[in-house]
Structure formats: structure tokens, C-alpha cells
PDB file of C-alpha atoms in Angstrom:
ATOM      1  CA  UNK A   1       0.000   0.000   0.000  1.00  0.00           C
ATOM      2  CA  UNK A   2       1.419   3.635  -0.944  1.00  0.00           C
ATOM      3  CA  UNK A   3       1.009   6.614   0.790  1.00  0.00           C
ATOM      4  CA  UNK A   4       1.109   9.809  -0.973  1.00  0.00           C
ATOM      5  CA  UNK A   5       3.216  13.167  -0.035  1.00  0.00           C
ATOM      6  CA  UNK A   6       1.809  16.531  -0.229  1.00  0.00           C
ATOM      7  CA  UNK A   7       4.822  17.192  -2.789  1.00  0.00           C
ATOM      8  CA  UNK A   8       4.332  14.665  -5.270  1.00  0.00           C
ATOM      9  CA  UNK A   9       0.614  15.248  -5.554  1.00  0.00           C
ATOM     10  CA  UNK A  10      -1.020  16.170  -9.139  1.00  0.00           C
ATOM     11  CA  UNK A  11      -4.314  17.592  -8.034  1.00  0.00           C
ATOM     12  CA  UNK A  12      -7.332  19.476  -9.959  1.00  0.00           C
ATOM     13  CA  UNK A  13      -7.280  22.854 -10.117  1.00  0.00           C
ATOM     14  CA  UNK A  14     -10.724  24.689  -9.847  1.00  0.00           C
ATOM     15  CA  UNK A  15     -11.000  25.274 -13.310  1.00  0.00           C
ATOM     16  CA  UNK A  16     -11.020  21.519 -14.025  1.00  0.00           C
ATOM     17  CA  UNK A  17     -14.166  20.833 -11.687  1.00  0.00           C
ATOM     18  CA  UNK A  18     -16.175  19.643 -15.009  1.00  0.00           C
ATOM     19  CA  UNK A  19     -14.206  16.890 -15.040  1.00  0.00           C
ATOM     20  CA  UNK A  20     -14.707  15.707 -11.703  1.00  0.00           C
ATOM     21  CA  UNK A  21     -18.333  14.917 -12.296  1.00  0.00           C
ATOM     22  CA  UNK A  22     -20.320  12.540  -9.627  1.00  0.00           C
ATOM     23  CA  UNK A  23     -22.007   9.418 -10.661  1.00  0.00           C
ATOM     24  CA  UNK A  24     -26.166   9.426 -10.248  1.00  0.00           C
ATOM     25  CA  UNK A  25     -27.188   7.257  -7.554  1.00  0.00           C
ATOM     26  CA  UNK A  26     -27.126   3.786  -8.155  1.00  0.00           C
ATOM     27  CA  UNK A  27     -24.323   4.041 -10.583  1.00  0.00           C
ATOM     28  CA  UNK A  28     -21.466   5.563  -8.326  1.00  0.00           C
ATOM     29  CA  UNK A  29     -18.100   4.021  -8.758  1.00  0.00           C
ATOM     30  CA  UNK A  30     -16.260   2.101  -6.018  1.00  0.00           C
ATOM     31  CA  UNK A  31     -14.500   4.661  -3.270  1.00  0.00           C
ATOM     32  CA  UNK A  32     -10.875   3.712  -2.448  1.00  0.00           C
ATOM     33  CA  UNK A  33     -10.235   0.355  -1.658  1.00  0.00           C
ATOM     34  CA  UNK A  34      -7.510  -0.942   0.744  1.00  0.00           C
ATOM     35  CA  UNK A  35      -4.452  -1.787  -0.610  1.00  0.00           C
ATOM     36  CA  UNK A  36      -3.005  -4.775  -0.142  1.00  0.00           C
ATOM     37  CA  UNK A  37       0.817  -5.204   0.835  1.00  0.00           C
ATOM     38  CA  UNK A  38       2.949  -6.933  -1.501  1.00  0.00           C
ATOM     39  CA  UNK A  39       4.644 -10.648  -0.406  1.00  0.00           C
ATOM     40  CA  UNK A  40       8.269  -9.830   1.092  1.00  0.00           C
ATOM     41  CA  UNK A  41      11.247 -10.937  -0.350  1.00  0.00           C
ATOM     42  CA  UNK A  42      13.832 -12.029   2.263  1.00  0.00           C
ATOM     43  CA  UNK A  43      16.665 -11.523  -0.838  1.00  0.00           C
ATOM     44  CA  UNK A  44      18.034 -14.345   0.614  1.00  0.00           C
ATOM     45  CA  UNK A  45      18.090 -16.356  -2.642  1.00  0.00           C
ATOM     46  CA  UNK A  46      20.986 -19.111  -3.260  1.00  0.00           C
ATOM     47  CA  UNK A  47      23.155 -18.327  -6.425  1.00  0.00           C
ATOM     48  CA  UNK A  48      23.065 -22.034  -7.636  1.00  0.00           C
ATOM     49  CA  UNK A  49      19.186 -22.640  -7.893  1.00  0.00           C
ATOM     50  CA  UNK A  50      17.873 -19.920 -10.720  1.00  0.00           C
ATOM     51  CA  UNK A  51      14.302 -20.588  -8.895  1.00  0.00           C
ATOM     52  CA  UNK A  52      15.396 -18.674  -5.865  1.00  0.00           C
ATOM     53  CA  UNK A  53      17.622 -15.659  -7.270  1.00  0.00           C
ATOM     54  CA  UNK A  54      16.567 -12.450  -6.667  1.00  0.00           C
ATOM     55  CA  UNK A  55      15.885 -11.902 -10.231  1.00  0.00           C
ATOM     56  CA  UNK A  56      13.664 -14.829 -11.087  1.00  0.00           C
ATOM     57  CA  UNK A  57      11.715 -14.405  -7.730  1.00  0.00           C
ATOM     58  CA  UNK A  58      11.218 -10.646  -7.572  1.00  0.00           C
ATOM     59  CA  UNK A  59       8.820  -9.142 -10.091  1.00  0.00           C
ATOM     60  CA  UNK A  60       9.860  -5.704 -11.872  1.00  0.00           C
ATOM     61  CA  UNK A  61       6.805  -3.990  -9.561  1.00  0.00           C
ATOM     62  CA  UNK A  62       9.046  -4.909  -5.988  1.00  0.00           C
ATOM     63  CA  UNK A  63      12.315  -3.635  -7.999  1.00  0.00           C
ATOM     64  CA  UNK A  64      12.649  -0.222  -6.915  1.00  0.00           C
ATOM     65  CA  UNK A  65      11.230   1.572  -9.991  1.00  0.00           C
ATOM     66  CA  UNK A  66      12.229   4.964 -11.388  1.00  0.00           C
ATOM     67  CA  UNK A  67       9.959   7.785 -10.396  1.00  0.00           C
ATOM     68  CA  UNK A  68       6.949   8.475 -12.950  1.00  0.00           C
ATOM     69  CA  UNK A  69       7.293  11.917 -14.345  1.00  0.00           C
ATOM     70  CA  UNK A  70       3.689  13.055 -14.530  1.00  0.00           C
ATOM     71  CA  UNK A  71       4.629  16.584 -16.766  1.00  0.00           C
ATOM     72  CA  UNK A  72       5.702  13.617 -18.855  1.00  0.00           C
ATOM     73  CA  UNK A  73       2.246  12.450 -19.165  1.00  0.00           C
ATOM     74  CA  UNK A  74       0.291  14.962 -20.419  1.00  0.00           C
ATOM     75  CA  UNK A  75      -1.205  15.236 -23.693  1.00  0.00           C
ATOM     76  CA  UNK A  76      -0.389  11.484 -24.049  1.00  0.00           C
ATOM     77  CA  UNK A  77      -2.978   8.516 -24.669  1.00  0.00           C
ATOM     78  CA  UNK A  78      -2.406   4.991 -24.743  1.00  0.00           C
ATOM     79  CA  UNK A  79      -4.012   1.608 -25.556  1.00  0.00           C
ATOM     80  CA  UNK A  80      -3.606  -1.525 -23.796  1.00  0.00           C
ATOM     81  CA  UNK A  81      -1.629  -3.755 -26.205  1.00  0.00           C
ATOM     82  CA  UNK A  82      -1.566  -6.744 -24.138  1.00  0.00           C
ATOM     83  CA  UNK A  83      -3.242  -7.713 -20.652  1.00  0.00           C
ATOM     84  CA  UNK A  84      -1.555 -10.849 -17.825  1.00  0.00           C
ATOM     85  CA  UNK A  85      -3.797 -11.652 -14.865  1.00  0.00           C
ATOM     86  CA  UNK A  86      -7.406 -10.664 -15.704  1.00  0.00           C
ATOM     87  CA  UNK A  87      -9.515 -11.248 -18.885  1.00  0.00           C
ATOM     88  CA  UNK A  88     -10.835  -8.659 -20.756  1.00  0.00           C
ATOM     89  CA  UNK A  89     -14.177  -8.967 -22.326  1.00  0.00           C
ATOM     90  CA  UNK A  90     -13.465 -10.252 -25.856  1.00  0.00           C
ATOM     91  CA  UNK A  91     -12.998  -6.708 -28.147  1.00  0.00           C
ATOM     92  CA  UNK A  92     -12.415  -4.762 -25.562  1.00  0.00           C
ATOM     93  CA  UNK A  93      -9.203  -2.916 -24.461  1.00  0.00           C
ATOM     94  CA  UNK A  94      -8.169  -0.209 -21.667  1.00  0.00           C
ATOM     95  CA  UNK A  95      -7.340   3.138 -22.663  1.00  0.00           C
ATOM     96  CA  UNK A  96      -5.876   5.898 -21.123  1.00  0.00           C
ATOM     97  CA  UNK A  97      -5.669   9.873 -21.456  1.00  0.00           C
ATOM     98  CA  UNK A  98      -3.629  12.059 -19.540  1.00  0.00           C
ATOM     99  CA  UNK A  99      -4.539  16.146 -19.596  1.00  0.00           C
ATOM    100  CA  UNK A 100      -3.340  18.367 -17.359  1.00  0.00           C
ATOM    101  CA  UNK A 101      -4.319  17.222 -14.407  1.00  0.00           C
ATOM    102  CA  UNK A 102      -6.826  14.695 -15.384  1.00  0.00           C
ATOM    103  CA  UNK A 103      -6.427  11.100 -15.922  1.00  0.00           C
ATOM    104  CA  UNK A 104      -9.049   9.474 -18.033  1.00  0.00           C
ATOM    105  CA  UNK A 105      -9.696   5.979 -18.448  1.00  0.00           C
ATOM    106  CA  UNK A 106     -11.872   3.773 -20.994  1.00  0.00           C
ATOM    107  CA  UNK A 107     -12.774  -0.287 -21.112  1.00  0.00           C
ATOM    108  CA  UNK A 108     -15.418  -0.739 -23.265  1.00  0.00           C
ATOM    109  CA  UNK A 109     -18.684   1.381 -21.471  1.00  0.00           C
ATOM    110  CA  UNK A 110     -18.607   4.280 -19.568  1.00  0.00           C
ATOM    111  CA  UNK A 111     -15.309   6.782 -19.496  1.00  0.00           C
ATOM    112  CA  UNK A 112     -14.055   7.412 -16.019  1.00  0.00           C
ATOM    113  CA  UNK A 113     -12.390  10.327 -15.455  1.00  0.00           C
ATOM    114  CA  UNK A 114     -11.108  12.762 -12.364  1.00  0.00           C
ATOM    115  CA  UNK A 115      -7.786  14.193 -11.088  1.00  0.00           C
ATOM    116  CA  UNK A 116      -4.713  11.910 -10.402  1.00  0.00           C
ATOM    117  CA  UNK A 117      -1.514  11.807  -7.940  1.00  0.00           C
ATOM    118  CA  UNK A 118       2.222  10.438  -8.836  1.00  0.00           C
ATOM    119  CA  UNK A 119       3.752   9.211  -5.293  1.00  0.00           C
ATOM    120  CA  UNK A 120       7.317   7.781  -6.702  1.00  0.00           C
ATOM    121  CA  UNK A 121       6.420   5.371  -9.404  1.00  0.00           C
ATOM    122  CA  UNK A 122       2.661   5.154  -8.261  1.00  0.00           C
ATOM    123  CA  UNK A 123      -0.016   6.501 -10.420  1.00  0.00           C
ATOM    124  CA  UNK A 124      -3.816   6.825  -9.061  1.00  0.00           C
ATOM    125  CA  UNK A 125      -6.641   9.240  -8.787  1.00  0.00           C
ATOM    126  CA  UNK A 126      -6.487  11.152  -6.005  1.00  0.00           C
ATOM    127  CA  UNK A 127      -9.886  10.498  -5.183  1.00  0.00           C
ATOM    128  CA  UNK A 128     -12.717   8.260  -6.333  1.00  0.00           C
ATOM    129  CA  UNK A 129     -13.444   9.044 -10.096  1.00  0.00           C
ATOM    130  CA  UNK A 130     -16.179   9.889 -11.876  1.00  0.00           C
ATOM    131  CA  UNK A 131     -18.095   8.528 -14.895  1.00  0.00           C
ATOM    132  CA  UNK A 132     -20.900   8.503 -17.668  1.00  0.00           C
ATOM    133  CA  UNK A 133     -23.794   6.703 -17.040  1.00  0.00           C
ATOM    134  CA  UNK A 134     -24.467   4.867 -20.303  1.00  0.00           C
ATOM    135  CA  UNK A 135     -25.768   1.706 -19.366  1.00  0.00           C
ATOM    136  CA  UNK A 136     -23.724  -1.416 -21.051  1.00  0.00           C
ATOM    137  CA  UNK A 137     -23.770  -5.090 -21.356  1.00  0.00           C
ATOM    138  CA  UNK A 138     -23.443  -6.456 -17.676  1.00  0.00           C
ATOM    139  CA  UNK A 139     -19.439  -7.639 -18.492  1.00  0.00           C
ATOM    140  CA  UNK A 140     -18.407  -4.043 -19.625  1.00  0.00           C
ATOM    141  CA  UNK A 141     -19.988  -2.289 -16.653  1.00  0.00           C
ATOM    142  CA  UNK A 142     -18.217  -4.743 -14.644  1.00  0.00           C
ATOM    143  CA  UNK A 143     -14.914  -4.276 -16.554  1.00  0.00           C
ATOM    144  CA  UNK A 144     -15.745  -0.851 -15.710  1.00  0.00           C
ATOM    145  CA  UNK A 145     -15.439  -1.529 -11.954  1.00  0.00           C
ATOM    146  CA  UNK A 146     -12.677  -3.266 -12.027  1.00  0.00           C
ATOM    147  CA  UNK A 147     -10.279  -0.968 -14.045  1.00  0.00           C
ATOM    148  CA  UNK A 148     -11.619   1.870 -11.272  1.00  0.00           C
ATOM    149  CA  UNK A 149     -10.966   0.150  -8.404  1.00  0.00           C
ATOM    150  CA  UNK A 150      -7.234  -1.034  -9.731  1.00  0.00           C
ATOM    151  CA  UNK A 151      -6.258   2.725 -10.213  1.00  0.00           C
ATOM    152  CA  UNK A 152      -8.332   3.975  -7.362  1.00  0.00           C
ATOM    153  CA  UNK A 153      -5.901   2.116  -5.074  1.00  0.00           C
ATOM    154  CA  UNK A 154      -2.932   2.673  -7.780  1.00  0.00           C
ATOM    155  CA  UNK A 155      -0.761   0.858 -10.020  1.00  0.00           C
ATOM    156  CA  UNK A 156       3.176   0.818 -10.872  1.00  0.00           C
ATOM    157  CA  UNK A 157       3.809   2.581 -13.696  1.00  0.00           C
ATOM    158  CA  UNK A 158       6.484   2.651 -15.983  1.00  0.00           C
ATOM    159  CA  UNK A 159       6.988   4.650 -19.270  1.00  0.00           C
ATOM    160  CA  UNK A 160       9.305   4.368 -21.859  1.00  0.00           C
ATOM    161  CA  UNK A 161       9.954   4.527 -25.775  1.00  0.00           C
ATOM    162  CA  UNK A 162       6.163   5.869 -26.236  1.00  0.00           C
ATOM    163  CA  UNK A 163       5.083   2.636 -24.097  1.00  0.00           C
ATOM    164  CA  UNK A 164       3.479   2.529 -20.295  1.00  0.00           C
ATOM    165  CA  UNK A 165       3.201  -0.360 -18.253  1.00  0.00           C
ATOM    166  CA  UNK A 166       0.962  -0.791 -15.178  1.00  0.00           C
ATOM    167  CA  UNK A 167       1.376  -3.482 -12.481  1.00  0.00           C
ATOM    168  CA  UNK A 168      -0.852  -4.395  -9.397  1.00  0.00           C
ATOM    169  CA  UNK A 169      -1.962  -6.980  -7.320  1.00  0.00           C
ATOM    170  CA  UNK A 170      -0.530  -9.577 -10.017  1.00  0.00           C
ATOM    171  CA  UNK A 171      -1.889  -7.997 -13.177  1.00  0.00           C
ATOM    172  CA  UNK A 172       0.563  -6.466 -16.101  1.00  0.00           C
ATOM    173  CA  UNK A 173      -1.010  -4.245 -18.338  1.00  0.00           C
ATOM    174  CA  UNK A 174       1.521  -3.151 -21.794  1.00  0.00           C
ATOM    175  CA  UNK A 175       0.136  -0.147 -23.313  1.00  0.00           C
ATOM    176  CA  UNK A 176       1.454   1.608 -26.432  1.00  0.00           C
ATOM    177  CA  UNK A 177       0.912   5.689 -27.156  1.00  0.00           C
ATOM    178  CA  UNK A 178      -2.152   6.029 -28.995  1.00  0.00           C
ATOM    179  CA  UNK A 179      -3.449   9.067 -31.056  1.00  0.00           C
ATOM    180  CA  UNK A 180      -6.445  10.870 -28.944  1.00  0.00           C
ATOM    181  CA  UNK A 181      -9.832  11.025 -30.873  1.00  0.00           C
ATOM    182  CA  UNK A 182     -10.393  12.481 -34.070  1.00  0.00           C
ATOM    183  CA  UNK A 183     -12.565  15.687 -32.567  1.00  0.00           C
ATOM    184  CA  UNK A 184     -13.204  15.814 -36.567  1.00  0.00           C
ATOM    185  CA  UNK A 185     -15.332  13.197 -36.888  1.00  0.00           C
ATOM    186  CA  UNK A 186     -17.650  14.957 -34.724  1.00  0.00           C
ATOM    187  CA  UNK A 187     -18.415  17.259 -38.007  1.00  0.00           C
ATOM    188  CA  UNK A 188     -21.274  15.710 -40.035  1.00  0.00           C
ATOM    189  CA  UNK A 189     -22.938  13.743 -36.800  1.00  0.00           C
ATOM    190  CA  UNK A 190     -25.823  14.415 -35.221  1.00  0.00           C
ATOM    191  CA  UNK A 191     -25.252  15.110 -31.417  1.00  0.00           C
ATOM    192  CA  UNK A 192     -28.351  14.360 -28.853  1.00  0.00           C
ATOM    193  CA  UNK A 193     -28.113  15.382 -25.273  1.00  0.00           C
ATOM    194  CA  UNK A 194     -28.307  13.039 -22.647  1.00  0.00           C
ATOM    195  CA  UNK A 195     -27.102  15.083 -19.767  1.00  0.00           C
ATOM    196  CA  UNK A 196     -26.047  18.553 -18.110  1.00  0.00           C
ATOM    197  CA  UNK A 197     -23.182  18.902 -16.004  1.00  0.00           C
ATOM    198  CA  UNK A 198     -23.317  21.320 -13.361  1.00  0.00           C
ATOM    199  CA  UNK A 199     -20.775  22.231 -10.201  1.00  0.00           C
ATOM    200  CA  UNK A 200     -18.995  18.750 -10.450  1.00  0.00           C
ATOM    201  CA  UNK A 201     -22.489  17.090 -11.117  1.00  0.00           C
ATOM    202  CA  UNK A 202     -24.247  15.467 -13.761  1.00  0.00           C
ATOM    203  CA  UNK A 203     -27.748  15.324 -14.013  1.00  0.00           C
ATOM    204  CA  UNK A 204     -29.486  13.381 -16.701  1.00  0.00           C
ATOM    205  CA  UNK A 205     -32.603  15.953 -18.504  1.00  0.00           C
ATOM    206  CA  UNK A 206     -36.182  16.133 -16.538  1.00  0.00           C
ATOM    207  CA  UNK A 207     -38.482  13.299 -17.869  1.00  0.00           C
ATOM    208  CA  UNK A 208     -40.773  16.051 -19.342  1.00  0.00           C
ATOM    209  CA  UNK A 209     -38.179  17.720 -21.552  1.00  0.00           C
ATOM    210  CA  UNK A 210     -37.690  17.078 -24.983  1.00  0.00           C
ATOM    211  CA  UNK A 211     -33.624  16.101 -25.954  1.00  0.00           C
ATOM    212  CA  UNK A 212     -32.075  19.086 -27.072  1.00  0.00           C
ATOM    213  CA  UNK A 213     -29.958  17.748 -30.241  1.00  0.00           C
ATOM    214  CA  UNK A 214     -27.539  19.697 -32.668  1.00  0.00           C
ATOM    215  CA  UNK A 215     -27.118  18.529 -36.403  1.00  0.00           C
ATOM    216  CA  UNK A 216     -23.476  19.510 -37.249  1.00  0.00           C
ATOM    217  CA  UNK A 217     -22.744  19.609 -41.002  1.00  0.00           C
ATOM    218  CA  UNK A 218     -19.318  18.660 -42.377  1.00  0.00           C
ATOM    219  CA  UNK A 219     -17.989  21.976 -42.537  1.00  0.00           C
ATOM    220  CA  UNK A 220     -18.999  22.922 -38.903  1.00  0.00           C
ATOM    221  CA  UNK A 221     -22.763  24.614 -39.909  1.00  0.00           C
ATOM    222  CA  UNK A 222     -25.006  23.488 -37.230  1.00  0.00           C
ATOM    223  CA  UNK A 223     -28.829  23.420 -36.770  1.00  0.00           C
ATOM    224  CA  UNK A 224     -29.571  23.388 -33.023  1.00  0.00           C
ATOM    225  CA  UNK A 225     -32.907  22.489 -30.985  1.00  0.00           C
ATOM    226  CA  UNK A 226     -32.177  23.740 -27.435  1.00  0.00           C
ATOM    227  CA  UNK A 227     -35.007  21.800 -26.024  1.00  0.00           C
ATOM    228  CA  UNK A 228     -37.655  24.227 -26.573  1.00  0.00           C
ATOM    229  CA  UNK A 229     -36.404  26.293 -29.543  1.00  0.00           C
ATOM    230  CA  UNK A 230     -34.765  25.868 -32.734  1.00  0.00           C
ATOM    231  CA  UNK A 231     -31.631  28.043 -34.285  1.00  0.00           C
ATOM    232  CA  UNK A 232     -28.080  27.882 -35.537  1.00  0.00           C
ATOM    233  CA  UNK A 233     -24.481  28.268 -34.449  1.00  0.00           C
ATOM    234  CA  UNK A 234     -21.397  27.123 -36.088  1.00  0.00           C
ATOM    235  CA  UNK A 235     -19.090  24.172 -34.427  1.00  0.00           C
ATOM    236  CA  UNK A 236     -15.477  24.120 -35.610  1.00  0.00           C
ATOM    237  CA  UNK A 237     -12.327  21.863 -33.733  1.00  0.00           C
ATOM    238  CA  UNK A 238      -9.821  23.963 -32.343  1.00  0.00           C
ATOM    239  CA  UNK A 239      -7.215  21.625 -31.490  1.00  0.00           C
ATOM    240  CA  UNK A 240      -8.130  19.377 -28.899  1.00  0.00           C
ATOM    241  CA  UNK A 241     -10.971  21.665 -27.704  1.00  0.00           C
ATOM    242  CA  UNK A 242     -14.174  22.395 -29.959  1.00  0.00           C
ATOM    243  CA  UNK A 243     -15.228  26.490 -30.538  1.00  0.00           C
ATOM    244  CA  UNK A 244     -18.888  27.499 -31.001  1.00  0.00           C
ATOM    245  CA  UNK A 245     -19.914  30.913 -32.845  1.00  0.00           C
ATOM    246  CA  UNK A 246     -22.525  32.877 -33.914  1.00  0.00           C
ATOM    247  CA  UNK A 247     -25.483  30.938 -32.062  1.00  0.00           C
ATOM    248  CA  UNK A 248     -28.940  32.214 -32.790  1.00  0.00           C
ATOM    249  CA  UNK A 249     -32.424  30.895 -31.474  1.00  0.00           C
ATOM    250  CA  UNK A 250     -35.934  31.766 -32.312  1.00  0.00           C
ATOM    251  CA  UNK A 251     -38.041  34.594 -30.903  1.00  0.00           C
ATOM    252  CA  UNK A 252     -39.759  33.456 -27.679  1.00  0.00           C
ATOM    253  CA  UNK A 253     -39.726  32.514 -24.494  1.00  0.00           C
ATOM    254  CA  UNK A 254     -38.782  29.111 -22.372  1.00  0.00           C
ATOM    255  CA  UNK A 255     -40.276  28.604 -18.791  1.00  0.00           C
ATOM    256  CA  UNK A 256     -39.897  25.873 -16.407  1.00  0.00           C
ATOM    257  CA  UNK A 257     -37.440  22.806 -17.099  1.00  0.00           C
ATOM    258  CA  UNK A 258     -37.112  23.385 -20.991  1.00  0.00           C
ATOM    259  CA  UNK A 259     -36.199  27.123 -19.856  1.00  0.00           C
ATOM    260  CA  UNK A 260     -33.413  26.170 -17.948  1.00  0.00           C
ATOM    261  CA  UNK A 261     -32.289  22.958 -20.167  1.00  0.00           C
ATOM    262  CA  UNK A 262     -32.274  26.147 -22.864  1.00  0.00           C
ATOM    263  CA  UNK A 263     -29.642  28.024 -20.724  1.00  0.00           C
ATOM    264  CA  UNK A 264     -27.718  25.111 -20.090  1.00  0.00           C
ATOM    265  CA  UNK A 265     -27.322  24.521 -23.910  1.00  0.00           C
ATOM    266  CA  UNK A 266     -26.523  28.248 -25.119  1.00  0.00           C
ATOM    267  CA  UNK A 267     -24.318  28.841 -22.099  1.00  0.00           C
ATOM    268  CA  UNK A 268     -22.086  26.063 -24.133  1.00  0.00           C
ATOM    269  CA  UNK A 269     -22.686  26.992 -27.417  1.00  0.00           C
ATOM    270  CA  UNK A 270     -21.067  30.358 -26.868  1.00  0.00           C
ATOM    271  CA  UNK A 271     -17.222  30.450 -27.371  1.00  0.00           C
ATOM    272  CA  UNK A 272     -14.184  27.652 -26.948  1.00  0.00           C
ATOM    273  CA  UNK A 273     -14.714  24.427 -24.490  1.00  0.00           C
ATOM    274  CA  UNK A 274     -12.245  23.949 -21.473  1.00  0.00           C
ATOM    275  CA  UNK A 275     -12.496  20.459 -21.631  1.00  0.00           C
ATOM    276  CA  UNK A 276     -13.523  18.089 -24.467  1.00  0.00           C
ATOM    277  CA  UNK A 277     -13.608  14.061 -23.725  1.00  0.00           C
ATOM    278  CA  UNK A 278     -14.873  11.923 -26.644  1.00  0.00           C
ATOM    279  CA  UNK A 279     -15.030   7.795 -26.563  1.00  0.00           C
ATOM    280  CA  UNK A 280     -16.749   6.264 -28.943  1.00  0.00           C
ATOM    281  CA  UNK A 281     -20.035   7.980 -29.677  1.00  0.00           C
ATOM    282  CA  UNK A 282     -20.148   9.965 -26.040  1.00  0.00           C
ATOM    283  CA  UNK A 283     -18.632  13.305 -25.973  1.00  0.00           C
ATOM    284  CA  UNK A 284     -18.069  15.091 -23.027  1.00  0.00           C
ATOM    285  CA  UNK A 285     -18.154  18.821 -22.982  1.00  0.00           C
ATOM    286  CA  UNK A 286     -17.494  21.399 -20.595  1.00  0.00           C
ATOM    287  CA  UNK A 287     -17.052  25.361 -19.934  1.00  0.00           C
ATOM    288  CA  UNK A 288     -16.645  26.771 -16.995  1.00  0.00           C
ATOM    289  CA  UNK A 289     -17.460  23.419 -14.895  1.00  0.00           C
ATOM    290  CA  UNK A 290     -20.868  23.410 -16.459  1.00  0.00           C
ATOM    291  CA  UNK A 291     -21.623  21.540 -20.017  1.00  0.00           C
ATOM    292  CA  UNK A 292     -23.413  18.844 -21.572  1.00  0.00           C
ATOM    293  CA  UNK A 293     -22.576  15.602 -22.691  1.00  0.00           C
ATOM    294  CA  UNK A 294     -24.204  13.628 -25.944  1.00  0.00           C
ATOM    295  CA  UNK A 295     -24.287  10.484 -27.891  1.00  0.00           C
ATOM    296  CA  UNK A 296     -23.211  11.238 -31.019  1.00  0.00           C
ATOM    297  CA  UNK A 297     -24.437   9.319 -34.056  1.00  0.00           C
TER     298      UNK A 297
END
């Protein structure tokens, strides 16, 4: 079990707080587990029997391990290349993103997300993560768990030649650097809300409120439905963030929950994202720790 130093910590700063979204109840993630301690080795090996030299018995995770340099780590993705000690669901991998001070994770369902810690060679969230709630066959939501709870209580890490390599509690994981997601493939999809994210929240849309959606044409032209009215605004990828421009709406007015699903939507539509996170066909957006996030078809 590691314990972390004040120093070595890689912590949030406020204006990350969209990332650090809480699960609805029923669907919150595991909070930090106990870690167990690793077998001792007595080193007391004899030369003549290769079974009990120090380097057959000791794995690389109890060889003291170079510290992880999280500045390292950022802007970097990787994909899990192979997997010793647990079975993956068949098609499914784990992926990784580091920015800033988030650490994003993906394997096969929901994308987990929230700010993480270095301590040495250890790499973990610094508190329990948080997640979308798109519901999955039982095997992925369970794969789900388990990759949270194995960096909730932290793995070994190692990176080198564009490669990282996690180990805990007898599980290797070998991933390779991986490109981050095309944000241009967003351009010609149709993006449906599913939820609103609000002061480290997210809150799925009032049962009585229609799904606000924006049609985004290939060269960034967008019709939008905010719920209760229709309009236009322009989407364009700005990097690894996505920009939004010259929104307009209908004349009229918006009371009650489509009102305030309305605000939600134009408060986003209305200059560059902070923070962009897209797996699949869920995309993750937020400004200011408020945003939305969609399934994108």
C-alpha cells in the first residue's frame, strides 16, 4: 500500500471541476479500496538454484522503480496492447488519457475520469473518479469496476519509448501511445443530449423535456434544438478543444425545465470548451465546470 506526499501530488485545479463529475445514484463508482501489501522478499536467494535468485523471484513492480514523471504524461494517450492476470471482455481494451491534471480511463462502457496523484512510481486518482452513465452489457460495466478500483488504489507505472506499463496486485497491463480522438469526426454527426453537467455534477434531462440535439454539417454549420427552440451556431475543432460561434435561437420565451435545459445549452454553445472528452459515440463537454454531454451518431 502507498502513501502519498503533499509534494508529489497532481491535483485538480478549480477550473477543471467539469471533469470531476459525480455518478447518479445507483451508478457511483467504487471509493478507495484498501491496498493490499505486496509478499516480502527475504533476498536471501541461493546463487546455484535460478528458482530462488533475486531476479527470477522478484517481479519488476518490488524492484525499486524509477519515479513516474507526470509533466511527462500529459497530452499522451495509450491503448492496452496486451493484458496478464485478468480477462478482458473479448474486443475490448483499456485506454488511457492524460490532460493536465486529469487522468481518463476507458474499457469498453462508460469513461471514467477525475484528477490523479504520482507518489514515486505510483499513479492513481487522487480520489474516487467519476463517470458517464451509459448503461452497457453487464461484463463491460463490470470491466468498468474493475479498471476503477485497480487505479483507485494505484498501479506501478512505468513509461518508456512511447510505451506505459501498469502493475498491481498480479496484473501487467503493456500499453502503447495512442493518437487521442479524431474531434473531426464529430463534423457531419448528429449530437443528442443526454445530460447537463453542473458544479462537479451530472444530471441526466427532466423526464418532461424534450432532448435538445444539434445537427453539425461537415464543414462545422449546425442546426440546433435547445429543447424548446430551434436556431443555428457554427461548431469548428480547435485543437483538442471544440469552438462554437454565432449561435442564434428563435423569438420566444422558455419557462420551467425546458427554460433552464435552454440556458444550459446556449451557455455552451457560446465560445471555446475547457475540456472536451470523446469515446466512442459519447462526448463530453465542458465550460466553466458546467456543459453537456451527448451520444453522437
Amino acid at each position: 500500500m502507498h502513501t502519498t506526499t503533499e509534494s508529489r501530488r497532481h491535483r485538480s485545479p478549480a477550473d477543471r471541476v467539469g471533469w470531476t463529475v459525480r455518478l447518479a445514484a445507483g451508478l457511483l463508482l467504487a471509493g478507495l479500496l484498501t491496498a493490499c501489501g505486496g509478499d516480502s522478499d527475504d533476498g536471501e536467494g541461493a546463487t546455484s538454484s535460478p528458482s530462488t535468485s533475486p531476479t527470477s523471484s522478484t517481479s519488476s513492480a518490488e524492484v525499486a522503480a524509477a519515479d513516474l514523471d507526470a509533466a511527462a504524461l500529459d497530452a499522451t494517450s495509450y491503448a492496452s496492447t496486451s493484458v496478464e492476470g485478468h480477462d478482458l471482455v473479448p474486443g475490448s481494451s483499456v485506454e488511457v488519457t492524460f490532460d493536465g491534471d486529469t487522468m481518463s480511463a476507458y474499457a469498453g462502457c462508460n469513461t471514467l475520469f477525475g484528477p490523479f496523484e504520482v507518489d514515486g512510481s505510483m499513479l492513481a486518482w487522487s480520489g474516487p473518479p467519476a463517470a458517464t452513465m451509459m448503461m452497457c452489457e453487464p461484463e463491460l460495466m463490470d470491466q468498468d469496476q474493475w479498471l476503477s478500483d485497480l487505479l483507485t488504489t494505484g498501479v506501478t507505472a512505468t513509461q518508456a519509448d512511447g510505451a506505459l506499463t501498469w502493475e498491481a496486485d498480479g496484473v501487467v497491463i503493456e500499453l502503447a501511445s495512442a493518437p487521442s480522438e479524431d474531434l473531426d469526426s464529430l463534423l457531419g454527426a448528429t449530437w443528442t443530449v443526454l445530460g447537463t453537467v453542473s458544479d462537479g455534477a451530472v444530471s441526466r434531462l427532466p423526464v418532461d423535456t424534450r432532448r435538445p440535439r444539434l445537427d453539425v454539417a461537415a464543414d462545422g454549420l449546425s442546426r440546433v434544438f435547445t429543447g424548446c427552440r430551434s436556431g443555428r451556431t457554427t461548431v469548428r475543432v480547435d485543437g483538442a478543444s471544440l469552438a462554437f460561434a454565432n449561435t442564434s435561437v428563435q423569438q420566444g420565451r422558455c419557462t420551467g425545465a425546458a427554460g433552464k435545459t435552454e440556458r444550459e445549452v446556449l451557455a455552451l454553445l457560446d465560445g471555446t470548451a475547457d475540456n472536451v472528452e470523446l469515446h466512442d459515440s459519447l462526448l463530453v463537454v465542458t465550460k466553466g465546470g458546467r456543459g453537456l454531454f451527448f451520444q453522437v451518431r
